[in-house]
Amino acid sequence: MSVPYQQTGNQLDYQEIKQTKADLKAEIHFIGQIVGGLDFQTDDGLFCELAIDCGDGWDLLQPGNNKGIQTQTSYANPGQLFSWCHPFDLHFSVSNIIGWPKALLKVWRLDSSNKIDACSYGTSIFPRSAGYHQMTCETWTPTGENLDLEIRKPNEDLATNTDQFSKFDRSLDWRFQALSFYMENPPRLTTLAPLTTDKGDFARRKILNSISNGKVIIEVEVILKNFKRLSFSGQ
Amino acid sequence: MNTRNFRKDVSDQGSVKGQTNQNFGYTQPQQFQDGVSRIQEEMMDPRNIQPDSMFLNFSGVLECGECEDEESLRIEYAVKYGGDDWTYLKTSNNADDAEPSGISQLSTSRNLHSRNIVWNFPFECNFQTKNIFGWPQVVVRLSGPDFMGRSVAKGYGSVHVPTQPGYHERVIRIFKPLPISGFTGFLGYLLGNTAELKNFDKVISSGEGREVTRVKSVGYVKVKFHVTLVNFDKFGYL
């Protein structure tokens, strides 16, 4: 009883249709909006940049270019939402679900002298089930590095080398803190590698010190295609 | 019932008294009384037909909202959708139904204590599509009188139509573009040329070229949606 027929213009003229391979592939649509930022405690304008990080089996079909999203600059009173309201519409074709897409967020600050500077970073993972979701991503600002932790070789056991653990967890932090005090800007990450587990440099995140910052709110609707047919969960 | 009598007639015709019906399991395609064979009925069953496009029908109400310290506001909406795959299906031949949009009445808040302005403005749209990309968004613009009574824009916002069928409530955050400098802002205030967006529906719905704009949050609008999806399961969604 599940033979699909195609109804053509004439009421009694039916033909069997053949489904192509593309009809049976898994696809995902993320349709939503970067709504805004909360609790950033600043008088300057803020805007947000979003880059999408996904595995090799994910193919971004639409929009054609993956150059990332940059929102408008918003100002807000204390306790109010910084409204970015930036819509996005992503269409992925999935051949391997390893590397589910993550949103790498970077919040920038525009101060009164029209200078932009990095404010904070965050990582948020797109939802895995169909429907409406509100992603709240807490962000953090790096305050410095702790280079003593890098001296220990990666294969050595923690228990036998406790003397090599730095007793001063903020030992080299004063350089960054002094610089950021006089330059009025926090240190920036040189790459976005510490934000995501897919790149090799994620292990270097342990040398960072950071301070908490506000949160970014993203509303997203997820539409899954053929997930139930391929026995993937979520649809 | 018709069928029962018909079957009884057939079995009475073919059987001899004392002889059991010889075709237990297998029966030839039966001719029903109105002449449609079983295979033709199977082909006309909607569950077996693969349609060639999906339909989205949604209706809703732009209920109420607030915009900082404004007493009188009107709300205008436009539904923006991906141009190539989506088709807006008109329900009438009026000129103002060519694109899905509307302008509400000018409404005022009830008293000085609450800034809540109620429009209760309904809308309904039908779309036909073969692709999910370009899902429609409702883009709104709040406008009202300035100190001289001229109609100026007070805020903009947008929200995507919900993708799951049923009843949903959404909150649209409203923002207002800021003037480039204090002087242009002051002059615009006097002349009624406050910072506005030309073609607001295209600019807000696409997100392109908004990196250089500066805005301020001014309020929110509550909207209710009722969504029905047609043929989405035949295409593998839902």
Tab-separated table of C-alpha atoms in Angstrom:
chain	number	residue	atom	x	y	z
A	1	MET	CA	0.000	0.000	0.000
A	2	SER	CA	2.971	2.325	0.036
A	3	VAL	CA	3.593	2.618	-3.673
A	4	PRO	CA	3.785	6.292	-4.505
A	5	TYR	CA	1.855	7.452	-7.504
A	6	GLN	CA	2.222	10.866	-9.080
A	7	GLN	CA	-0.997	12.627	-9.750
A	8	THR	CA	-0.835	14.384	-13.084
A	9	GLY	CA	-3.325	16.882	-14.400
A	10	ASN	CA	-5.877	14.375	-15.637
A	11	GLN	CA	-7.773	12.808	-12.774
A	12	LEU	CA	-7.490	9.242	-14.042
A	13	ASP	CA	-3.941	9.438	-15.328
A	14	TYR	CA	-1.537	8.151	-12.674
A	15	GLN	CA	2.060	7.066	-13.060
A	16	GLU	CA	4.456	5.429	-10.671
A	17	ILE	CA	7.289	7.721	-9.664
A	18	LYS	CA	10.795	6.652	-8.899
A	19	GLN	CA	12.500	8.205	-5.935
A	20	THR	CA	16.055	9.375	-6.443
A	21	LYS	CA	18.886	8.762	-4.040
A	22	ALA	CA	18.846	12.400	-2.994
A	23	ASP	CA	15.331	12.005	-1.646
A	24	LEU	CA	16.610	9.562	0.936
A	25	LYS	CA	19.553	11.592	2.264
A	26	ALA	CA	19.404	13.206	5.660
A	27	GLU	CA	19.148	16.982	5.646
A	28	ILE	CA	18.817	19.567	8.385
A	29	HIS	CA	17.522	23.130	8.354
A	30	PHE	CA	18.436	25.557	11.128
A	31	ILE	CA	16.159	28.561	10.822
A	32	GLY	CA	16.450	31.215	13.464
A	33	GLN	CA	17.729	34.473	14.788
A	34	ILE	CA	20.574	35.721	16.949
A	35	VAL	CA	18.237	37.608	19.247
A	36	GLY	CA	20.640	39.524	21.449
A	37	GLY	CA	22.887	39.693	24.448
A	38	LEU	CA	22.111	40.027	28.154
A	39	ASP	CA	24.082	40.973	31.270
A	40	PHE	CA	27.104	42.421	29.537
A	41	GLN	CA	27.368	45.366	31.956
A	42	THR	CA	28.828	47.881	29.578
A	43	ASP	CA	27.777	51.222	28.168
A	44	ASP	CA	29.474	50.652	24.812
A	45	GLY	CA	27.870	49.193	21.747
A	46	LEU	CA	28.154	45.446	21.242
A	47	PHE	CA	27.910	43.282	18.159
A	48	CYS	CA	28.302	39.568	17.686
A	49	GLU	CA	30.082	37.414	15.144
A	50	LEU	CA	29.030	33.837	14.583
A	51	ALA	CA	31.068	31.197	12.771
A	52	ILE	CA	29.760	27.686	12.158
A	53	ASP	CA	32.024	24.753	12.884
A	54	CYS	CA	30.971	21.322	11.680
A	55	GLY	CA	32.488	17.995	10.714
A	56	ASP	CA	33.491	16.695	7.312
A	57	GLY	CA	30.238	14.878	6.646
A	58	TRP	CA	28.257	18.120	6.773
A	59	ASP	CA	27.728	20.019	3.537
A	60	LEU	CA	26.281	23.516	3.737
A	61	LEU	CA	23.961	23.639	0.726
A	62	GLN	CA	22.315	26.986	1.300
A	63	PRO	CA	23.384	29.806	1.684
A	64	GLY	CA	26.206	29.290	-0.757
A	65	ASN	CA	29.030	30.927	1.165
A	66	ASN	CA	29.973	30.171	4.740
A	67	LYS	CA	31.591	33.460	5.540
A	68	GLY	CA	29.948	33.787	8.938
A	69	ILE	CA	27.496	36.226	10.384
A	70	GLN	CA	28.151	39.687	11.801
A	71	THR	CA	25.275	41.459	13.474
A	72	GLN	CA	24.454	45.122	13.928
A	73	THR	CA	25.873	47.126	16.814
A	74	SER	CA	23.414	47.596	19.641
A	75	TYR	CA	23.295	49.823	22.684
A	76	ALA	CA	21.221	49.090	25.762
A	77	ASN	CA	20.403	50.426	29.198
A	78	PRO	CA	21.556	48.438	32.222
A	79	GLY	CA	19.524	45.249	32.493
A	80	GLN	CA	18.166	45.556	28.958
A	81	LEU	CA	18.762	43.211	26.054
A	82	PHE	CA	21.321	44.248	23.422
A	83	SER	CA	19.129	43.496	20.406
A	84	TRP	CA	20.957	42.098	17.395
A	85	CYS	CA	17.941	40.329	15.797
A	86	HIS	CA	19.973	38.796	12.998
A	87	PRO	CA	18.083	36.073	11.067
A	88	PHE	CA	19.864	33.065	9.602
A	89	ASP	CA	18.773	30.121	7.488
A	90	LEU	CA	21.154	27.159	7.146
A	91	HIS	CA	20.545	24.075	5.049
A	92	PHE	CA	22.916	21.152	5.637
A	93	SER	CA	23.145	17.827	3.872
A	94	VAL	CA	24.356	15.182	6.304
A	95	SER	CA	26.330	12.150	5.257
A	96	ASN	CA	27.992	11.620	8.646
A	97	ILE	CA	26.644	13.025	11.888
A	98	ILE	CA	30.061	13.190	13.554
A	99	GLY	CA	30.832	16.837	14.128
A	100	TRP	CA	27.354	18.218	14.841
A	101	PRO	CA	27.433	21.954	14.020
A	102	LYS	CA	28.549	24.351	16.697
A	103	ALA	CA	28.145	28.096	16.755
A	104	LEU	CA	31.415	29.838	17.678
A	105	LEU	CA	30.453	33.232	19.033
A	106	LYS	CA	32.635	36.263	19.450
A	107	VAL	CA	31.211	39.431	20.953
A	108	TRP	CA	32.902	42.702	20.002
A	109	ARG	CA	32.707	46.062	21.713
A	110	LEU	CA	32.530	49.438	19.981
A	111	ASP	CA	33.508	52.226	22.337
A	112	SER	CA	32.863	55.942	22.195
A	113	SER	CA	35.970	56.640	20.128
A	114	ASN	CA	34.729	54.258	17.409
A	115	LYS	CA	37.343	51.630	18.214
A	116	ILE	CA	36.329	47.985	18.130
A	117	ASP	CA	37.753	45.393	20.455
A	118	ALA	CA	37.061	41.839	21.438
A	119	CYS	CA	34.756	41.477	24.406
A	120	SER	CA	34.070	37.800	24.980
A	121	TYR	CA	33.827	34.340	23.432
A	122	GLY	CA	31.411	31.460	23.611
A	123	THR	CA	30.516	28.131	22.035
A	124	SER	CA	27.017	26.813	21.589
A	125	ILE	CA	25.853	23.581	20.006
A	126	PHE	CA	22.852	23.576	17.671
A	127	PRO	CA	19.914	21.526	18.925
A	128	ARG	CA	19.552	17.916	17.925
A	129	SER	CA	15.784	17.570	17.929
A	130	ALA	CA	13.136	19.099	15.716
A	131	GLY	CA	11.174	22.104	16.864
A	132	TYR	CA	11.723	25.471	18.478
A	133	HIS	CA	14.668	25.933	20.840
A	134	GLN	CA	16.185	28.853	22.649
A	135	MET	CA	19.970	28.518	22.958
A	136	THR	CA	21.501	30.556	25.758
A	137	CYS	CA	25.270	30.726	25.491
A	138	GLU	CA	27.280	32.069	28.420
A	139	THR	CA	30.412	33.862	27.299
A	140	TRP	CA	33.819	34.407	28.891
A	141	THR	CA	36.605	36.908	28.447
A	142	PRO	CA	40.221	35.689	28.523
A	143	THR	CA	42.352	37.467	31.081
A	144	GLY	CA	45.698	35.855	30.543
A	145	GLU	CA	47.780	32.778	30.067
A	146	ASN	CA	49.442	30.447	32.482
A	147	LEU	CA	52.478	29.268	30.570
A	148	ASP	CA	53.880	27.136	33.395
A	149	LEU	CA	51.342	24.472	32.549
A	150	GLU	CA	52.915	24.009	29.157
A	151	ILE	CA	56.304	22.946	30.501
A	152	ARG	CA	55.000	19.527	31.451
A	153	LYS	CA	55.305	17.061	28.582
A	154	PRO	CA	51.965	15.717	27.379
A	155	ASN	CA	52.608	12.030	28.032
A	156	GLU	CA	53.790	12.320	31.586
A	157	ASP	CA	51.628	11.107	34.403
A	158	LEU	CA	49.997	13.658	36.647
A	159	ALA	CA	50.707	11.818	39.875
A	160	THR	CA	54.478	11.647	39.544
A	161	ASN	CA	55.006	15.177	38.391
A	162	THR	CA	53.049	17.197	40.858
A	163	ASP	CA	56.042	19.418	41.469
A	164	GLN	CA	55.822	20.523	37.882
A	165	PHE	CA	52.288	21.779	38.352
A	166	SER	CA	52.516	25.451	38.859
A	167	LYS	CA	51.823	26.471	42.436
A	168	PHE	CA	50.993	29.907	41.241
A	169	ASP	CA	48.039	29.527	38.979
A	170	ARG	CA	48.153	33.149	38.094
A	171	SER	CA	51.924	33.384	37.790
A	172	LEU	CA	52.249	35.047	34.448
A	173	ASP	CA	48.845	36.654	34.564
A	174	TRP	CA	50.081	40.029	35.821
A	175	ARG	CA	51.545	40.926	32.449
A	176	PHE	CA	48.221	40.599	30.702
A	177	GLN	CA	46.349	42.284	33.488
A	178	ALA	CA	48.696	45.244	33.498
A	179	LEU	CA	48.500	45.578	29.751
A	180	SER	CA	44.736	45.372	29.713
A	181	PHE	CA	44.525	47.955	32.464
A	182	TYR	CA	46.582	50.504	30.570
A	183	MET	CA	45.305	49.680	27.109
A	184	GLU	CA	41.704	49.315	28.310
A	185	ASN	CA	41.117	46.168	26.359
A	186	PRO	CA	41.234	42.519	27.357
A	187	PRO	CA	43.566	40.044	25.710
A	188	ARG	CA	42.234	38.386	22.585
A	189	LEU	CA	42.491	34.816	21.409
A	190	THR	CA	44.764	34.474	18.402
A	191	THR	CA	42.675	31.680	16.933
A	192	LEU	CA	39.233	30.306	17.612
A	193	ALA	CA	40.759	26.883	18.191
A	194	PRO	CA	40.235	26.841	21.971
A	195	LEU	CA	36.496	27.174	21.397
A	196	THR	CA	35.932	23.929	19.566
A	197	THR	CA	36.884	20.323	20.085
A	198	ASP	CA	37.334	19.574	16.402
A	199	LYS	CA	40.561	21.396	15.875
A	200	GLY	CA	43.836	20.166	17.294
A	201	ASP	CA	44.594	23.176	19.473
A	202	PHE	CA	41.740	22.607	21.875
A	203	ALA	CA	44.147	21.026	24.339
A	204	ARG	CA	45.882	24.351	24.807
A	205	ARG	CA	42.768	25.749	26.419
A	206	LYS	CA	44.048	24.623	29.808
A	207	ILE	CA	46.575	27.436	29.923
A	208	LEU	CA	43.927	30.131	29.702
A	209	ASN	CA	42.512	32.153	32.555
A	210	SER	CA	39.197	33.823	31.966
A	211	ILE	CA	36.519	35.894	33.606
A	212	SER	CA	32.789	35.407	33.134
A	213	ASN	CA	30.772	37.726	30.950
A	214	GLY	CA	27.217	38.047	29.641
A	215	LYS	CA	25.084	35.639	27.630
A	216	VAL	CA	24.025	35.462	24.002
A	217	ILE	CA	20.500	34.312	23.201
A	218	ILE	CA	19.795	32.519	19.928
A	219	GLU	CA	16.341	31.286	18.920
A	220	VAL	CA	16.400	28.485	16.388
A	221	GLU	CA	13.878	26.175	14.738
A	222	VAL	CA	15.207	22.823	13.597
A	223	ILE	CA	13.672	20.867	10.725
A	224	LEU	CA	15.034	17.371	10.081
A	225	LYS	CA	14.533	15.425	6.874
A	226	ASN	CA	14.648	11.608	6.650
A	227	PHE	CA	16.037	11.224	10.143
A	228	LYS	CA	13.265	8.868	11.133
A	229	ARG	CA	13.681	6.857	7.953
A	230	LEU	CA	17.390	6.392	8.623
A	231	SER	CA	16.677	5.594	12.291
A	232	PHE	CA	18.411	8.652	13.674
A	233	SER	CA	16.817	10.171	16.728
A	234	GLY	CA	15.368	13.618	16.974
A	235	GLN	CA	12.589	13.772	14.406
B	1	MET	CA	-25.751	-1.301	4.027
B	2	ASN	CA	-25.095	-1.445	0.338
B	3	THR	CA	-22.000	-3.638	0.468
B	4	ARG	CA	-23.555	-6.221	2.653
B	5	ASN	CA	-26.498	-6.724	0.367
B	6	PHE	CA	-24.272	-6.852	-2.678
B	7	ARG	CA	-22.065	-9.584	-1.244
B	8	LYS	CA	-25.026	-11.559	-0.238
B	9	ASP	CA	-26.342	-11.383	-3.791
B	10	VAL	CA	-23.097	-12.602	-5.296
B	11	SER	CA	-22.706	-15.524	-2.963
B	12	ASP	CA	-26.271	-16.573	-3.521
B	13	GLN	CA	-25.823	-16.522	-7.267
B	14	GLY	CA	-22.682	-18.612	-7.416
B	15	SER	CA	-23.394	-21.235	-4.827
B	16	VAL	CA	-25.479	-24.333	-4.942
B	17	LYS	CA	-27.283	-25.434	-1.846
B	18	GLY	CA	-24.930	-27.588	0.264
B	19	GLN	CA	-21.767	-26.493	-1.566
B	20	THR	CA	-19.253	-24.257	0.278
B	21	ASN	CA	-17.600	-21.255	-1.296
B	22	GLN	CA	-14.544	-22.562	-3.133
B	23	ASN	CA	-12.464	-19.341	-3.251
B	24	PHE	CA	-11.571	-18.856	0.405
B	25	GLY	CA	-8.539	-16.658	0.380
B	26	TYR	CA	-8.100	-15.328	-3.097
B	27	THR	CA	-10.664	-13.192	-4.818
B	28	GLN	CA	-10.388	-11.506	-8.143
B	29	PRO	CA	-10.475	-7.687	-8.130
B	30	GLN	CA	-14.069	-7.011	-7.229
B	31	GLN	CA	-16.175	-4.606	-9.200
B	32	PHE	CA	-17.880	-2.301	-6.764
B	33	GLN	CA	-21.232	-0.884	-7.539
B	34	ASP	CA	-19.960	2.450	-8.838
B	35	GLY	CA	-17.492	0.796	-11.219
B	36	VAL	CA	-14.097	1.689	-9.651
B	37	SER	CA	-11.641	-1.191	-9.392
B	38	ARG	CA	-9.608	-1.823	-6.286
B	39	ILE	CA	-6.387	-0.828	-7.969
B	40	GLN	CA	-7.899	2.448	-9.095
B	41	GLU	CA	-9.115	3.067	-5.568
B	42	GLU	CA	-5.604	2.409	-4.290
B	43	MET	CA	-4.245	4.956	-6.731
B	44	MET	CA	-6.744	7.598	-5.651
B	45	ASP	CA	-6.080	7.157	-1.925
B	46	PRO	CA	-4.262	10.336	-0.815
B	47	ARG	CA	-1.878	8.292	1.286
B	48	ASN	CA	-0.443	6.717	-1.843
B	49	ILE	CA	-0.037	9.840	-3.910
B	50	GLN	CA	3.264	11.715	-3.936
B	51	PRO	CA	2.419	15.390	-4.334
B	52	ASP	CA	4.775	17.725	-6.083
B	53	SER	CA	4.881	20.547	-3.551
B	54	MET	CA	4.357	21.323	0.123
B	55	PHE	CA	2.007	23.927	1.507
B	56	LEU	CA	2.331	26.121	4.550
B	57	ASN	CA	-0.743	27.851	5.899
B	58	PHE	CA	-0.405	30.041	8.944
B	59	SER	CA	-2.547	32.640	10.587
B	60	GLY	CA	-1.952	34.728	13.636
B	61	VAL	CA	-2.536	37.879	15.583
B	62	LEU	CA	-0.152	40.725	16.352
B	63	GLU	CA	-1.412	41.233	19.844
B	64	CYS	CA	0.231	43.952	21.885
B	65	GLY	CA	3.548	45.558	22.581
B	66	GLU	CA	5.577	48.214	24.274
B	67	CYS	CA	8.021	50.753	22.954
B	68	GLU	CA	9.907	52.988	25.360
B	69	ASP	CA	7.668	55.765	26.594
B	70	GLU	CA	5.510	55.800	23.450
B	71	GLU	CA	1.794	56.236	23.914
B	72	SER	CA	0.386	55.854	20.394
B	73	LEU	CA	1.716	53.390	17.874
B	74	ARG	CA	0.625	51.538	14.774
B	75	ILE	CA	2.156	48.302	13.613
B	76	GLU	CA	2.887	47.355	9.997
B	77	TYR	CA	3.933	43.851	9.021
B	78	ALA	CA	5.323	42.204	5.898
B	79	VAL	CA	6.058	38.524	5.366
B	80	LYS	CA	9.395	37.971	3.649
B	81	TYR	CA	10.248	34.603	2.125
B	82	GLY	CA	12.939	33.077	-0.087
B	83	GLY	CA	12.082	34.267	-3.538
B	84	ASP	CA	12.870	31.338	-5.803
B	85	ASP	CA	11.267	28.267	-4.304
B	86	TRP	CA	8.435	29.833	-2.389
B	87	THR	CA	5.192	31.101	-3.910
B	88	TYR	CA	2.708	33.262	-2.084
B	89	LEU	CA	-0.825	32.119	-2.886
B	90	LYS	CA	-3.237	34.996	-3.078
B	91	THR	CA	-6.711	34.593	-1.718
B	92	SER	CA	-8.254	37.495	-3.567
B	93	ASN	CA	-7.579	39.629	-6.584
B	94	ASN	CA	-7.282	42.901	-4.687
B	95	ALA	CA	-4.276	45.049	-5.372
B	96	ASP	CA	-3.311	45.142	-1.713
B	97	ASP	CA	-3.157	41.358	-1.513
B	98	ALA	CA	-0.317	41.071	-4.018
B	99	GLU	CA	2.284	40.660	-1.287
B	100	PRO	CA	1.539	39.533	2.241
B	101	SER	CA	1.547	42.718	4.311
B	102	GLY	CA	-0.738	44.949	6.308
B	103	ILE	CA	-1.024	48.104	8.372
B	104	SER	CA	-2.954	48.199	11.604
B	105	GLN	CA	-4.911	50.904	13.372
B	106	LEU	CA	-3.243	53.582	15.493
B	107	SER	CA	-3.698	52.473	19.068
B	108	THR	CA	-3.001	54.184	22.391
B	109	SER	CA	-2.051	52.877	25.796
B	110	ARG	CA	-4.807	52.835	28.340
B	111	ASN	CA	-3.405	55.047	31.089
B	112	LEU	CA	-0.152	56.558	32.297
B	113	HIS	CA	0.848	53.558	34.410
B	114	SER	CA	1.092	50.985	31.660
B	115	ARG	CA	2.773	51.424	28.334
B	116	ASN	CA	1.097	48.342	26.867
B	117	ILE	CA	-0.448	49.125	23.462
B	118	VAL	CA	-2.960	46.649	22.026
B	119	TRP	CA	-3.496	46.191	18.288
B	120	ASN	CA	-5.016	42.685	18.072
B	121	PHE	CA	-4.254	42.694	14.329
B	122	PRO	CA	-4.940	39.364	12.543
B	123	PHE	CA	-3.162	38.020	9.489
B	124	GLU	CA	-3.222	34.852	7.386
B	125	CYS	CA	-0.965	33.628	4.598
B	126	ASN	CA	-0.673	30.605	2.309
B	127	PHE	CA	2.568	29.505	0.729
B	128	GLN	CA	3.516	26.778	-1.726
B	129	THR	CA	7.067	25.472	-1.774
B	130	LYS	CA	9.400	22.655	-2.700
B	131	ASN	CA	12.271	23.685	-0.440
B	132	ILE	CA	12.534	24.657	3.199
B	133	PHE	CA	15.257	27.247	2.622
B	134	GLY	CA	13.757	30.724	2.682
B	135	TRP	CA	11.208	29.958	5.386
B	136	PRO	CA	8.967	33.009	5.819
B	137	GLN	CA	9.615	35.658	8.423
B	138	VAL	CA	7.234	38.280	9.736
B	139	VAL	CA	8.956	41.681	9.718
B	140	VAL	CA	7.282	44.464	11.673
B	141	ARG	CA	7.638	48.204	11.879
B	142	LEU	CA	6.199	50.351	14.629
B	143	SER	CA	5.339	53.916	13.705
B	144	GLY	CA	3.611	56.734	15.443
B	145	PRO	CA	3.347	60.494	15.749
B	146	ASP	CA	6.318	62.594	16.847
B	147	PHE	CA	5.987	65.819	18.833
B	148	MET	CA	4.632	67.652	15.781
B	149	GLY	CA	2.231	64.894	14.799
B	150	ARG	CA	4.228	63.592	11.822
B	151	SER	CA	4.326	59.824	11.394
B	152	VAL	CA	7.814	58.487	12.037
B	153	ALA	CA	9.206	54.988	12.514
B	154	LYS	CA	9.733	54.044	16.146
B	155	GLY	CA	11.136	50.554	15.859
B	156	TYR	CA	11.677	47.423	13.793
B	157	GLY	CA	11.798	43.715	14.458
B	158	SER	CA	11.386	40.306	12.877
B	159	VAL	CA	10.585	36.722	13.783
B	160	HIS	CA	10.427	33.461	11.841
B	161	VAL	CA	7.087	31.737	11.409
B	162	PRO	CA	7.150	28.636	13.667
B	163	THR	CA	8.001	25.392	11.872
B	164	GLN	CA	5.981	23.009	14.023
B	165	PRO	CA	2.229	22.753	13.493
B	166	GLY	CA	-0.094	24.070	16.158
B	167	TYR	CA	-0.348	27.123	18.353
B	168	HIS	CA	2.750	29.143	19.305
B	169	GLU	CA	3.424	32.449	21.025
B	170	ARG	CA	6.464	34.476	20.152
B	171	VAL	CA	8.027	37.722	21.337
B	172	ILE	CA	9.524	40.055	18.729
B	173	ARG	CA	12.310	42.257	20.128
B	174	ILE	CA	12.062	45.783	18.752
B	175	PHE	CA	15.063	47.995	18.035
B	176	LYS	CA	15.470	51.492	16.652
B	177	PRO	CA	18.355	52.691	14.468
B	178	LEU	CA	20.474	55.432	16.016
B	179	PRO	CA	21.439	58.588	14.164
B	180	ILE	CA	25.026	58.930	13.029
B	181	SER	CA	25.865	61.817	15.331
B	182	GLY	CA	24.208	63.925	17.954
B	183	PHE	CA	23.729	66.792	15.552
B	184	THR	CA	21.948	64.780	12.854
B	185	GLY	CA	19.828	63.253	15.554
B	186	PHE	CA	18.755	66.633	16.877
B	187	LEU	CA	18.083	67.992	13.399
B	188	GLY	CA	16.143	64.895	12.506
B	189	TYR	CA	14.061	65.242	15.622
B	190	LEU	CA	13.101	68.764	14.627
B	191	LEU	CA	12.433	68.046	10.974
B	192	GLY	CA	10.773	64.660	11.369
B	193	ASN	CA	13.634	62.895	9.567
B	194	THR	CA	14.635	60.519	12.321
B	195	ALA	CA	16.949	57.643	11.419
B	196	GLU	CA	14.828	55.172	9.482
B	197	LEU	CA	15.414	52.149	7.307
B	198	LYS	CA	14.505	52.373	3.653
B	199	ASN	CA	13.008	49.097	2.430
B	200	PHE	CA	12.882	47.884	5.976
B	201	ASP	CA	11.477	44.499	5.072
B	202	LYS	CA	14.411	43.558	2.836
B	203	VAL	CA	17.073	44.895	5.197
B	204	ILE	CA	15.800	43.255	8.346
B	205	SER	CA	14.865	39.906	6.879
B	206	SER	CA	18.131	39.229	5.099
B	207	GLY	CA	20.765	40.404	7.516
B	208	GLU	CA	23.077	41.535	4.733
B	209	GLY	CA	24.797	44.855	5.122
B	210	ARG	CA	23.684	45.363	8.690
B	211	GLU	CA	27.195	45.333	10.098
B	212	VAL	CA	27.517	49.080	9.922
B	213	THR	CA	24.203	50.001	11.529
B	214	ARG	CA	23.874	51.038	15.156
B	215	VAL	CA	20.660	50.372	17.008
B	216	LYS	CA	19.105	50.587	20.448
B	217	SER	CA	16.622	48.201	21.989
B	218	VAL	CA	13.300	49.875	22.636
B	219	GLY	CA	10.693	47.248	23.402
B	220	TYR	CA	8.842	44.139	22.318
B	221	VAL	CA	5.735	42.911	20.492
B	222	LYS	CA	3.843	39.728	21.369
B	223	VAL	CA	2.515	37.682	18.475
B	224	LYS	CA	0.505	34.469	18.292
B	225	PHE	CA	0.819	31.949	15.464
B	226	HIS	CA	-1.322	29.034	14.333
B	227	VAL	CA	0.482	26.842	11.772
B	228	THR	CA	-0.672	24.006	9.526
B	229	LEU	CA	1.737	22.081	7.310
B	230	VAL	CA	0.537	20.122	4.285
B	231	ASN	CA	2.488	17.307	2.555
B	232	PHE	CA	5.576	17.788	4.708
B	233	ASP	CA	5.686	14.147	5.774
B	234	LYS	CA	5.542	12.967	2.151
B	235	PHE	CA	8.781	14.831	1.487
B	236	GLY	CA	10.531	13.343	4.489
B	237	TYR	CA	10.169	16.232	6.933
B	238	LEU	CA	8.101	16.055	10.093
